[in-house]
Amino acid sequence: MNSHNITLISFGYFESNFLKKIADNIHHELSVTANIKEGHLDLSDYYNPARLQYDANKLLQHVDTYFASDNIKTIGLFNVDLFIPIFTYIFGQAYLNKRTGIASIYRLSNERYGIESDEELLLERFSKEIIHEIGHTLGLVHCHIPDCVMRSGTYVEDIDQKNSSLCHLCKDKL
């Protein structure tokens, strides 16, 4: 893989140790440095009261315009329920082969589904989602290999079934 750096920008509260573990997971899987920063924006501008969710397209555009820079892949991290018009909800999205993506932890916790909390599983899920979005910024599309991190994930169970790494086909594309 080339020498892209990754910047993770947290919008909202995330424990610093949690973010450091995500940065370490990114480094382990993609062999790139992931830097952590804080970002601030008024999320109410992106809230859709009819859906009771936040517009991912508008958030992605805002992060790209005001927080991203060339030669660095930037991923905005959120803890809000994201949507795009054609889906009920999404875990994240990114501009394909561009510099910016976003990911939300909102629907990744066990508690959301009435199951006992599991911080390690939450870390694993969020790391996979972030690595998936980074993959899109690097030009990778969804993969058909069942355990590849680039496989599309509609449900949290889909994220659980895949690995946190790229399959050999996706690695070859990079």
Short mmCIF file of N, CA and C in Angstrom, two decimals:
data_model
loop_
_atom_site.label_atom_id
_atom_site.label_comp_id
_atom_site.label_asym_id
_atom_site.label_seq_id
_atom_site.Cartn_x
_atom_site.Cartn_y
_atom_site.Cartn_z
N MET A 1 0.84 -1.18 0.00
CA MET A 1 0.00 0.00 0.00
C MET A 1 0.89 1.24 0.00
N ASN A 2 0.40 2.29 -0.60
CA ASN A 2 1.19 3.52 -0.63
C ASN A 2 1.21 4.18 0.75
N SER A 3 1.86 5.30 0.85
CA SER A 3 2.14 5.89 2.16
C SER A 3 1.10 6.93 2.59
N HIS A 4 -0.16 6.71 2.29
CA HIS A 4 -1.19 7.64 2.74
C HIS A 4 -1.22 7.70 4.26
N ASN A 5 -1.45 8.88 4.77
CA ASN A 5 -1.75 9.04 6.18
C ASN A 5 -3.25 9.17 6.33
N ILE A 6 -3.72 8.80 7.49
CA ILE A 6 -5.15 8.85 7.80
C ILE A 6 -5.34 9.82 8.96
N THR A 7 -6.34 10.67 8.85
CA THR A 7 -6.73 11.51 9.97
C THR A 7 -8.14 11.11 10.39
N LEU A 8 -8.28 10.75 11.65
CA LEU A 8 -9.59 10.47 12.24
C LEU A 8 -10.00 11.72 13.00
N ILE A 9 -11.16 12.26 12.67
CA ILE A 9 -11.64 13.45 13.36
C ILE A 9 -12.90 13.08 14.12
N SER A 10 -12.82 13.15 15.44
CA SER A 10 -13.99 12.80 16.26
C SER A 10 -14.89 14.02 16.43
N PHE A 11 -16.13 13.83 16.06
CA PHE A 11 -17.18 14.84 16.25
C PHE A 11 -18.11 14.30 17.32
N GLY A 12 -17.90 14.73 18.54
CA GLY A 12 -18.64 14.18 19.67
C GLY A 12 -17.66 13.46 20.57
N TYR A 13 -18.17 12.90 21.64
CA TYR A 13 -17.29 12.30 22.65
C TYR A 13 -16.94 10.86 22.30
N PHE A 14 -15.66 10.58 22.25
CA PHE A 14 -15.11 9.24 22.17
C PHE A 14 -13.96 9.20 23.15
N GLU A 15 -13.85 8.14 23.94
CA GLU A 15 -12.73 8.03 24.86
C GLU A 15 -11.43 7.98 24.08
N SER A 16 -10.42 8.68 24.56
CA SER A 16 -9.14 8.77 23.84
C SER A 16 -8.49 7.39 23.69
N ASN A 17 -8.60 6.53 24.69
CA ASN A 17 -8.03 5.20 24.59
C ASN A 17 -8.73 4.36 23.52
N PHE A 18 -10.03 4.54 23.40
CA PHE A 18 -10.82 3.86 22.37
C PHE A 18 -10.34 4.28 20.98
N LEU A 19 -10.16 5.58 20.78
CA LEU A 19 -9.69 6.09 19.49
C LEU A 19 -8.26 5.63 19.20
N LYS A 20 -7.43 5.57 20.23
CA LYS A 20 -6.06 5.10 20.04
C LYS A 20 -6.05 3.64 19.58
N LYS A 21 -6.93 2.84 20.15
CA LYS A 21 -7.03 1.43 19.73
C LYS A 21 -7.49 1.33 18.28
N ILE A 22 -8.40 2.19 17.87
CA ILE A 22 -8.84 2.20 16.47
C ILE A 22 -7.68 2.58 15.57
N ALA A 23 -6.93 3.62 15.96
CA ALA A 23 -5.76 4.02 15.18
C ALA A 23 -4.76 2.88 15.07
N ASP A 24 -4.55 2.16 16.16
CA ASP A 24 -3.65 1.01 16.14
C ASP A 24 -4.17 -0.09 15.21
N ASN A 25 -5.48 -0.34 15.23
CA ASN A 25 -6.07 -1.34 14.34
C ASN A 25 -5.90 -0.95 12.87
N ILE A 26 -6.07 0.32 12.58
CA ILE A 26 -5.88 0.81 11.21
C ILE A 26 -4.43 0.60 10.78
N HIS A 27 -3.51 0.96 11.66
CA HIS A 27 -2.09 0.77 11.36
C HIS A 27 -1.77 -0.71 11.12
N HIS A 28 -2.31 -1.56 11.95
CA HIS A 28 -2.07 -3.00 11.84
C HIS A 28 -2.61 -3.54 10.52
N GLU A 29 -3.81 -3.13 10.14
CA GLU A 29 -4.46 -3.69 8.95
C GLU A 29 -3.98 -3.05 7.65
N LEU A 30 -3.69 -1.75 7.66
CA LEU A 30 -3.39 -1.04 6.42
C LEU A 30 -1.96 -0.51 6.34
N SER A 31 -1.20 -0.66 7.39
CA SER A 31 0.19 -0.18 7.44
C SER A 31 0.31 1.31 7.14
N VAL A 32 -0.62 2.07 7.68
CA VAL A 32 -0.59 3.53 7.56
C VAL A 32 -0.74 4.13 8.95
N THR A 33 -0.28 5.35 9.09
CA THR A 33 -0.41 6.06 10.36
C THR A 33 -1.78 6.72 10.42
N ALA A 34 -2.45 6.55 11.54
CA ALA A 34 -3.74 7.20 11.75
C ALA A 34 -3.60 8.21 12.89
N ASN A 35 -3.78 9.48 12.56
CA ASN A 35 -3.73 10.55 13.54
C ASN A 35 -5.14 10.88 14.01
N ILE A 36 -5.25 11.29 15.25
CA ILE A 36 -6.56 11.58 15.84
C ILE A 36 -6.66 13.07 16.15
N LYS A 37 -7.79 13.65 15.73
CA LYS A 37 -8.06 15.06 16.01
C LYS A 37 -9.51 15.20 16.46
N GLU A 38 -9.81 16.35 17.05
CA GLU A 38 -11.19 16.67 17.40
C GLU A 38 -11.74 17.68 16.42
N GLY A 39 -13.00 17.51 16.08
CA GLY A 39 -13.67 18.47 15.23
C GLY A 39 -14.94 18.94 15.90
N HIS A 40 -15.38 20.11 15.57
CA HIS A 40 -16.59 20.65 16.16
C HIS A 40 -17.49 21.20 15.06
N LEU A 41 -18.74 20.83 15.13
CA LEU A 41 -19.74 21.38 14.23
C LEU A 41 -21.10 21.24 14.87
N ASP A 42 -22.02 22.07 14.44
CA ASP A 42 -23.38 22.05 14.97
C ASP A 42 -24.17 20.99 14.23
N LEU A 43 -24.36 19.84 14.87
CA LEU A 43 -25.04 18.73 14.22
C LEU A 43 -26.51 19.02 13.91
N SER A 44 -27.09 20.00 14.58
CA SER A 44 -28.50 20.30 14.32
C SER A 44 -28.74 20.73 12.88
N ASP A 45 -27.70 21.25 12.22
CA ASP A 45 -27.82 21.64 10.82
C ASP A 45 -28.01 20.44 9.90
N TYR A 46 -27.71 19.24 10.38
CA TYR A 46 -27.75 18.03 9.56
C TYR A 46 -28.87 17.08 9.98
N TYR A 47 -29.64 17.51 10.98
CA TYR A 47 -30.73 16.67 11.51
C TYR A 47 -31.96 16.79 10.64
N ASN A 48 -32.56 15.65 10.34
CA ASN A 48 -33.80 15.61 9.56
C ASN A 48 -34.92 15.19 10.52
N PRO A 49 -35.77 16.13 10.94
CA PRO A 49 -36.79 15.79 11.93
C PRO A 49 -37.82 14.78 11.43
N ALA A 50 -38.06 14.72 10.14
CA ALA A 50 -39.02 13.75 9.60
C ALA A 50 -38.49 12.32 9.76
N ARG A 51 -37.17 12.17 9.69
CA ARG A 51 -36.56 10.84 9.81
C ARG A 51 -35.98 10.58 11.19
N LEU A 52 -35.82 11.63 11.99
CA LEU A 52 -35.18 11.53 13.31
C LEU A 52 -33.75 11.00 13.18
N GLN A 53 -33.08 11.42 12.10
CA GLN A 53 -31.72 10.98 11.79
C GLN A 53 -30.94 12.14 11.20
N TYR A 54 -29.66 11.87 10.94
CA TYR A 54 -28.75 12.88 10.42
C TYR A 54 -28.37 12.54 8.98
N ASP A 55 -28.36 13.55 8.14
CA ASP A 55 -28.12 13.40 6.72
C ASP A 55 -26.62 13.14 6.46
N ALA A 56 -26.30 11.92 6.12
CA ALA A 56 -24.91 11.52 5.91
C ALA A 56 -24.29 12.23 4.71
N ASN A 57 -25.07 12.44 3.66
CA ASN A 57 -24.53 13.12 2.48
C ASN A 57 -24.04 14.53 2.83
N LYS A 58 -24.85 15.25 3.59
CA LYS A 58 -24.48 16.61 3.96
C LYS A 58 -23.31 16.62 4.95
N LEU A 59 -23.29 15.68 5.89
CA LEU A 59 -22.17 15.60 6.83
C LEU A 59 -20.87 15.26 6.11
N LEU A 60 -20.93 14.32 5.18
CA LEU A 60 -19.74 13.95 4.42
C LEU A 60 -19.21 15.15 3.63
N GLN A 61 -20.11 15.88 3.01
CA GLN A 61 -19.70 17.06 2.25
C GLN A 61 -19.07 18.11 3.16
N HIS A 62 -19.64 18.32 4.35
CA HIS A 62 -19.10 19.30 5.28
C HIS A 62 -17.69 18.89 5.75
N VAL A 63 -17.53 17.64 6.12
CA VAL A 63 -16.22 17.17 6.57
C VAL A 63 -15.21 17.33 5.45
N ASP A 64 -15.61 17.00 4.23
CA ASP A 64 -14.70 17.14 3.09
C ASP A 64 -14.31 18.60 2.86
N THR A 65 -15.27 19.49 2.93
CA THR A 65 -15.01 20.90 2.64
C THR A 65 -14.20 21.59 3.72
N TYR A 66 -14.49 21.32 4.99
CA TYR A 66 -13.91 22.11 6.07
C TYR A 66 -12.84 21.40 6.91
N PHE A 67 -12.70 20.09 6.77
CA PHE A 67 -11.76 19.37 7.63
C PHE A 67 -10.73 18.53 6.88
N ALA A 68 -10.97 18.22 5.63
CA ALA A 68 -10.07 17.35 4.87
C ALA A 68 -9.00 18.17 4.17
N SER A 69 -7.91 17.52 3.85
CA SER A 69 -6.85 18.16 3.08
C SER A 69 -6.30 17.14 2.09
N ASP A 70 -5.70 17.64 1.05
CA ASP A 70 -5.15 16.77 0.02
C ASP A 70 -4.01 15.93 0.58
N ASN A 71 -3.84 14.75 0.01
CA ASN A 71 -2.79 13.79 0.37
C ASN A 71 -2.97 13.15 1.74
N ILE A 72 -4.09 13.41 2.38
CA ILE A 72 -4.43 12.75 3.65
C ILE A 72 -5.86 12.26 3.53
N LYS A 73 -6.09 11.03 3.90
CA LYS A 73 -7.45 10.49 3.93
C LYS A 73 -8.04 10.87 5.28
N THR A 74 -9.22 11.48 5.26
CA THR A 74 -9.87 11.98 6.47
C THR A 74 -11.18 11.23 6.69
N ILE A 75 -11.35 10.71 7.89
CA ILE A 75 -12.58 10.01 8.25
C ILE A 75 -13.19 10.72 9.46
N GLY A 76 -14.40 11.25 9.29
CA GLY A 76 -15.13 11.86 10.38
C GLY A 76 -15.84 10.78 11.19
N LEU A 77 -15.70 10.83 12.50
CA LEU A 77 -16.30 9.84 13.40
C LEU A 77 -17.45 10.47 14.16
N PHE A 78 -18.58 9.81 14.12
CA PHE A 78 -19.81 10.34 14.73
C PHE A 78 -20.46 9.31 15.63
N ASN A 79 -21.38 9.79 16.47
CA ASN A 79 -22.22 8.92 17.29
C ASN A 79 -23.67 9.35 17.13
N VAL A 80 -24.08 9.46 15.87
CA VAL A 80 -25.46 9.81 15.55
C VAL A 80 -25.97 8.84 14.49
N ASP A 81 -27.27 8.73 14.39
CA ASP A 81 -27.92 7.83 13.44
C ASP A 81 -27.89 8.45 12.05
N LEU A 82 -27.14 7.86 11.13
CA LEU A 82 -26.96 8.40 9.78
C LEU A 82 -27.94 7.77 8.79
N PHE A 83 -28.33 8.56 7.80
CA PHE A 83 -29.14 8.04 6.70
C PHE A 83 -28.69 8.68 5.40
N ILE A 84 -29.01 7.99 4.32
CA ILE A 84 -29.01 8.58 2.99
C ILE A 84 -30.39 8.28 2.43
N PRO A 85 -30.87 9.06 1.49
CA PRO A 85 -32.26 8.91 1.05
C PRO A 85 -32.69 7.50 0.64
N ILE A 86 -31.80 6.71 0.08
CA ILE A 86 -32.22 5.39 -0.40
C ILE A 86 -32.11 4.28 0.65
N PHE A 87 -31.58 4.57 1.83
CA PHE A 87 -31.46 3.57 2.89
C PHE A 87 -32.07 4.07 4.18
N THR A 88 -32.59 3.14 4.97
CA THR A 88 -33.15 3.47 6.27
C THR A 88 -32.08 4.02 7.19
N TYR A 89 -30.89 3.44 7.14
CA TYR A 89 -29.75 3.91 7.91
C TYR A 89 -28.48 3.40 7.25
N ILE A 90 -27.35 4.01 7.60
CA ILE A 90 -26.04 3.52 7.16
C ILE A 90 -25.06 3.61 8.33
N PHE A 91 -24.00 2.83 8.25
CA PHE A 91 -22.94 2.87 9.25
C PHE A 91 -21.88 3.89 8.87
N GLY A 92 -21.75 4.16 7.57
CA GLY A 92 -20.76 5.11 7.10
C GLY A 92 -20.81 5.22 5.60
N GLN A 93 -20.03 6.14 5.08
CA GLN A 93 -19.89 6.28 3.63
C GLN A 93 -18.64 7.09 3.33
N ALA A 94 -18.22 7.04 2.08
CA ALA A 94 -17.01 7.74 1.68
C ALA A 94 -17.09 8.09 0.21
N TYR A 95 -16.32 9.09 -0.16
CA TYR A 95 -16.16 9.42 -1.57
C TYR A 95 -15.16 8.43 -2.16
N LEU A 96 -15.56 7.74 -3.21
CA LEU A 96 -14.72 6.73 -3.82
C LEU A 96 -13.49 7.36 -4.46
N ASN A 97 -12.33 6.84 -4.06
CA ASN A 97 -11.04 7.28 -4.57
C ASN A 97 -10.79 8.78 -4.36
N LYS A 98 -11.35 9.30 -3.28
CA LYS A 98 -11.15 10.70 -2.91
C LYS A 98 -10.56 10.74 -1.51
N ARG A 99 -10.72 11.85 -0.82
CA ARG A 99 -9.99 12.04 0.43
C ARG A 99 -10.81 11.88 1.70
N THR A 100 -12.16 11.70 1.60
CA THR A 100 -12.98 11.82 2.80
C THR A 100 -14.03 10.71 2.93
N GLY A 101 -14.24 10.32 4.18
CA GLY A 101 -15.31 9.40 4.54
C GLY A 101 -15.84 9.75 5.92
N ILE A 102 -16.93 9.13 6.29
CA ILE A 102 -17.48 9.27 7.63
C ILE A 102 -17.93 7.89 8.12
N ALA A 103 -17.98 7.73 9.44
CA ALA A 103 -18.47 6.50 10.05
C ALA A 103 -19.15 6.85 11.36
N SER A 104 -20.19 6.10 11.69
CA SER A 104 -20.90 6.33 12.94
C SER A 104 -20.95 5.06 13.77
N ILE A 105 -20.74 5.23 15.04
CA ILE A 105 -20.78 4.13 16.00
C ILE A 105 -22.22 3.87 16.48
N TYR A 106 -23.14 4.74 16.12
CA TYR A 106 -24.49 4.77 16.69
C TYR A 106 -25.18 3.41 16.68
N ARG A 107 -25.17 2.71 15.57
CA ARG A 107 -25.89 1.44 15.45
C ARG A 107 -25.00 0.22 15.67
N LEU A 108 -23.81 0.41 16.21
CA LEU A 108 -22.87 -0.69 16.35
C LEU A 108 -22.82 -1.28 17.76
N SER A 109 -23.43 -0.65 18.74
CA SER A 109 -23.36 -1.17 20.11
C SER A 109 -24.43 -2.23 20.35
N ASN A 110 -24.09 -3.23 21.14
CA ASN A 110 -25.04 -4.28 21.49
C ASN A 110 -26.29 -3.73 22.16
N GLU A 111 -26.11 -2.70 22.99
CA GLU A 111 -27.24 -2.15 23.73
C GLU A 111 -28.35 -1.66 22.80
N ARG A 112 -27.99 -1.20 21.63
CA ARG A 112 -28.97 -0.74 20.64
C ARG A 112 -29.94 -1.85 20.27
N TYR A 113 -29.50 -3.11 20.44
CA TYR A 113 -30.30 -4.28 20.05
C TYR A 113 -30.77 -5.09 21.26
N GLY A 114 -30.68 -4.48 22.45
CA GLY A 114 -31.16 -5.14 23.66
C GLY A 114 -30.26 -6.26 24.16
N ILE A 115 -28.98 -6.18 23.82
CA ILE A 115 -28.01 -7.20 24.22
C ILE A 115 -27.00 -6.55 25.17
N GLU A 116 -26.40 -7.37 26.02
CA GLU A 116 -25.42 -6.87 26.99
C GLU A 116 -24.24 -6.18 26.30
N SER A 117 -23.77 -5.12 26.91
CA SER A 117 -22.65 -4.34 26.39
C SER A 117 -21.41 -5.21 26.19
N ASP A 118 -20.66 -4.92 25.12
CA ASP A 118 -19.42 -5.62 24.83
C ASP A 118 -18.48 -4.62 24.16
N GLU A 119 -17.61 -3.99 24.97
CA GLU A 119 -16.74 -2.93 24.48
C GLU A 119 -15.75 -3.43 23.43
N GLU A 120 -15.24 -4.65 23.59
CA GLU A 120 -14.30 -5.20 22.60
C GLU A 120 -14.98 -5.42 21.26
N LEU A 121 -16.20 -5.92 21.30
CA LEU A 121 -16.95 -6.12 20.06
C LEU A 121 -17.28 -4.78 19.40
N LEU A 122 -17.62 -3.78 20.21
CA LEU A 122 -17.89 -2.45 19.69
C LEU A 122 -16.64 -1.88 19.01
N LEU A 123 -15.50 -2.02 19.65
CA LEU A 123 -14.24 -1.57 19.07
C LEU A 123 -13.96 -2.28 17.75
N GLU A 124 -14.18 -3.58 17.72
CA GLU A 124 -13.96 -4.37 16.51
C GLU A 124 -14.89 -3.92 15.38
N ARG A 125 -16.16 -3.73 15.69
CA ARG A 125 -17.12 -3.30 14.68
C ARG A 125 -16.78 -1.92 14.12
N PHE A 126 -16.48 -0.99 15.01
CA PHE A 126 -16.20 0.37 14.55
C PHE A 126 -14.89 0.41 13.75
N SER A 127 -13.91 -0.36 14.18
CA SER A 127 -12.65 -0.44 13.43
C SER A 127 -12.90 -0.97 12.02
N LYS A 128 -13.69 -2.03 11.91
CA LYS A 128 -14.01 -2.59 10.59
C LYS A 128 -14.70 -1.57 9.71
N GLU A 129 -15.66 -0.85 10.28
CA GLU A 129 -16.39 0.14 9.49
C GLU A 129 -15.46 1.26 9.02
N ILE A 130 -14.60 1.71 9.88
CA ILE A 130 -13.67 2.77 9.51
C ILE A 130 -12.69 2.27 8.45
N ILE A 131 -12.15 1.08 8.62
CA ILE A 131 -11.24 0.51 7.62
C ILE A 131 -11.97 0.35 6.29
N HIS A 132 -13.22 -0.06 6.33
CA HIS A 132 -14.04 -0.19 5.12
C HIS A 132 -14.14 1.16 4.39
N GLU A 133 -14.44 2.22 5.13
CA GLU A 133 -14.56 3.54 4.51
C GLU A 133 -13.22 4.04 4.00
N ILE A 134 -12.14 3.77 4.71
CA ILE A 134 -10.81 4.12 4.21
C ILE A 134 -10.56 3.39 2.89
N GLY A 135 -10.96 2.13 2.83
CA GLY A 135 -10.82 1.37 1.58
C GLY A 135 -11.49 2.06 0.42
N HIS A 136 -12.69 2.60 0.65
CA HIS A 136 -13.37 3.35 -0.43
C HIS A 136 -12.56 4.57 -0.84
N THR A 137 -12.00 5.30 0.13
CA THR A 137 -11.22 6.48 -0.23
C THR A 137 -9.98 6.10 -1.04
N LEU A 138 -9.53 4.87 -0.87
CA LEU A 138 -8.37 4.39 -1.61
C LEU A 138 -8.77 3.79 -2.96
N GLY A 139 -10.06 3.84 -3.29
CA GLY A 139 -10.52 3.39 -4.60
C GLY A 139 -11.13 2.01 -4.62
N LEU A 140 -11.26 1.34 -3.48
CA LEU A 140 -11.85 0.01 -3.45
C LEU A 140 -13.38 0.09 -3.42
N VAL A 141 -14.02 -0.78 -4.21
CA VAL A 141 -15.48 -0.89 -4.20
C VAL A 141 -15.85 -2.09 -3.35
N HIS A 142 -17.15 -2.34 -3.20
CA HIS A 142 -17.58 -3.48 -2.40
C HIS A 142 -17.09 -4.78 -3.02
N CYS A 143 -16.70 -5.69 -2.16
CA CYS A 143 -16.10 -6.97 -2.55
C CYS A 143 -17.11 -8.10 -2.35
N HIS A 144 -17.01 -9.12 -3.16
CA HIS A 144 -17.92 -10.26 -3.03
C HIS A 144 -17.37 -11.37 -2.12
N ILE A 145 -16.11 -11.26 -1.69
CA ILE A 145 -15.52 -12.26 -0.80
C ILE A 145 -16.16 -12.11 0.58
N PRO A 146 -16.79 -13.18 1.11
CA PRO A 146 -17.60 -13.05 2.33
C PRO A 146 -16.91 -12.45 3.55
N ASP A 147 -15.63 -12.74 3.76
CA ASP A 147 -15.00 -12.25 4.98
C ASP A 147 -14.12 -11.02 4.76
N CYS A 148 -14.12 -10.45 3.56
CA CYS A 148 -13.33 -9.24 3.28
C CYS A 148 -13.98 -8.04 3.95
N VAL A 149 -13.17 -7.17 4.52
CA VAL A 149 -13.68 -5.97 5.18
C VAL A 149 -14.40 -5.06 4.18
N MET A 150 -14.13 -5.22 2.90
CA MET A 150 -14.79 -4.38 1.88
C MET A 150 -16.13 -4.94 1.42
N ARG A 151 -16.57 -6.06 1.99
CA ARG A 151 -17.90 -6.56 1.67
C ARG A 151 -18.93 -5.58 2.22
N SER A 152 -19.98 -5.38 1.48
CA SER A 152 -21.05 -4.48 1.90
C SER A 152 -21.68 -4.99 3.19
N GLY A 153 -22.07 -4.08 4.06
CA GLY A 153 -22.72 -4.46 5.31
C GLY A 153 -23.98 -3.66 5.54
N THR A 154 -25.11 -4.32 5.46
CA THR A 154 -26.40 -3.65 5.70
C THR A 154 -26.81 -3.74 7.16
N TYR A 155 -26.45 -4.83 7.79
CA TYR A 155 -26.82 -5.07 9.19
C TYR A 155 -25.56 -5.26 10.03
N VAL A 156 -25.69 -5.05 11.32
CA VAL A 156 -24.54 -5.19 12.21
C VAL A 156 -24.00 -6.63 12.16
N GLU A 157 -24.87 -7.59 11.92
CA GLU A 157 -24.42 -8.98 11.80
C GLU A 157 -23.48 -9.16 10.60
N ASP A 158 -23.72 -8.37 9.54
CA ASP A 158 -22.83 -8.42 8.37
C ASP A 158 -21.42 -7.99 8.76
N ILE A 159 -21.33 -6.98 9.59
CA ILE A 159 -20.02 -6.50 10.05
C ILE A 159 -19.34 -7.57 10.90
N ASP A 160 -20.13 -8.24 11.75
CA ASP A 160 -19.57 -9.29 12.61
C ASP A 160 -19.02 -10.46 11.79
N GLN A 161 -19.60 -10.74 10.64
CA GLN A 161 -19.21 -11.91 9.85
C GLN A 161 -17.95 -11.68 9.01
N LYS A 162 -17.55 -10.43 8.83
CA LYS A 162 -16.35 -10.21 8.02
C LYS A 162 -15.13 -9.95 8.90
N ASN A 163 -13.96 -10.09 8.30
CA ASN A 163 -12.70 -9.81 8.99
C ASN A 163 -12.44 -8.32 8.98
N SER A 164 -11.42 -7.92 9.69
CA SER A 164 -11.02 -6.51 9.68
C SER A 164 -9.96 -6.24 8.62
N SER A 165 -9.67 -7.25 7.81
CA SER A 165 -8.62 -7.10 6.80
C SER A 165 -9.18 -7.24 5.39
N LEU A 166 -8.38 -6.77 4.45
CA LEU A 166 -8.70 -6.89 3.04
C LEU A 166 -8.40 -8.30 2.55
N CYS A 167 -9.21 -8.80 1.65
CA CYS A 167 -8.91 -10.08 1.02
C CYS A 167 -7.74 -9.91 0.05
N HIS A 168 -7.23 -10.98 -0.49
CA HIS A 168 -6.09 -10.91 -1.40
C HIS A 168 -6.42 -10.13 -2.68
N LEU A 169 -7.68 -10.21 -3.15
CA LEU A 169 -8.06 -9.48 -4.36
C LEU A 169 -8.02 -7.96 -4.12
N CYS A 170 -8.55 -7.54 -2.99
CA CYS A 170 -8.55 -6.10 -2.68
C CYS A 170 -7.12 -5.60 -2.41
N LYS A 171 -6.32 -6.41 -1.73
CA LYS A 171 -4.93 -6.01 -1.50
C LYS A 171 -4.20 -5.82 -2.82
N ASP A 172 -4.47 -6.71 -3.77
CA ASP A 172 -3.81 -6.61 -5.08
C ASP A 172 -4.21 -5.34 -5.81
N LYS A 173 -5.46 -4.88 -5.62
CA LYS A 173 -5.92 -3.66 -6.28
C LYS A 173 -5.21 -2.42 -5.74
N LEU A 174 -4.78 -2.48 -4.50
CA LEU A 174 -4.07 -1.34 -3.92
C LEU A 174 -2.64 -1.31 -4.39
#
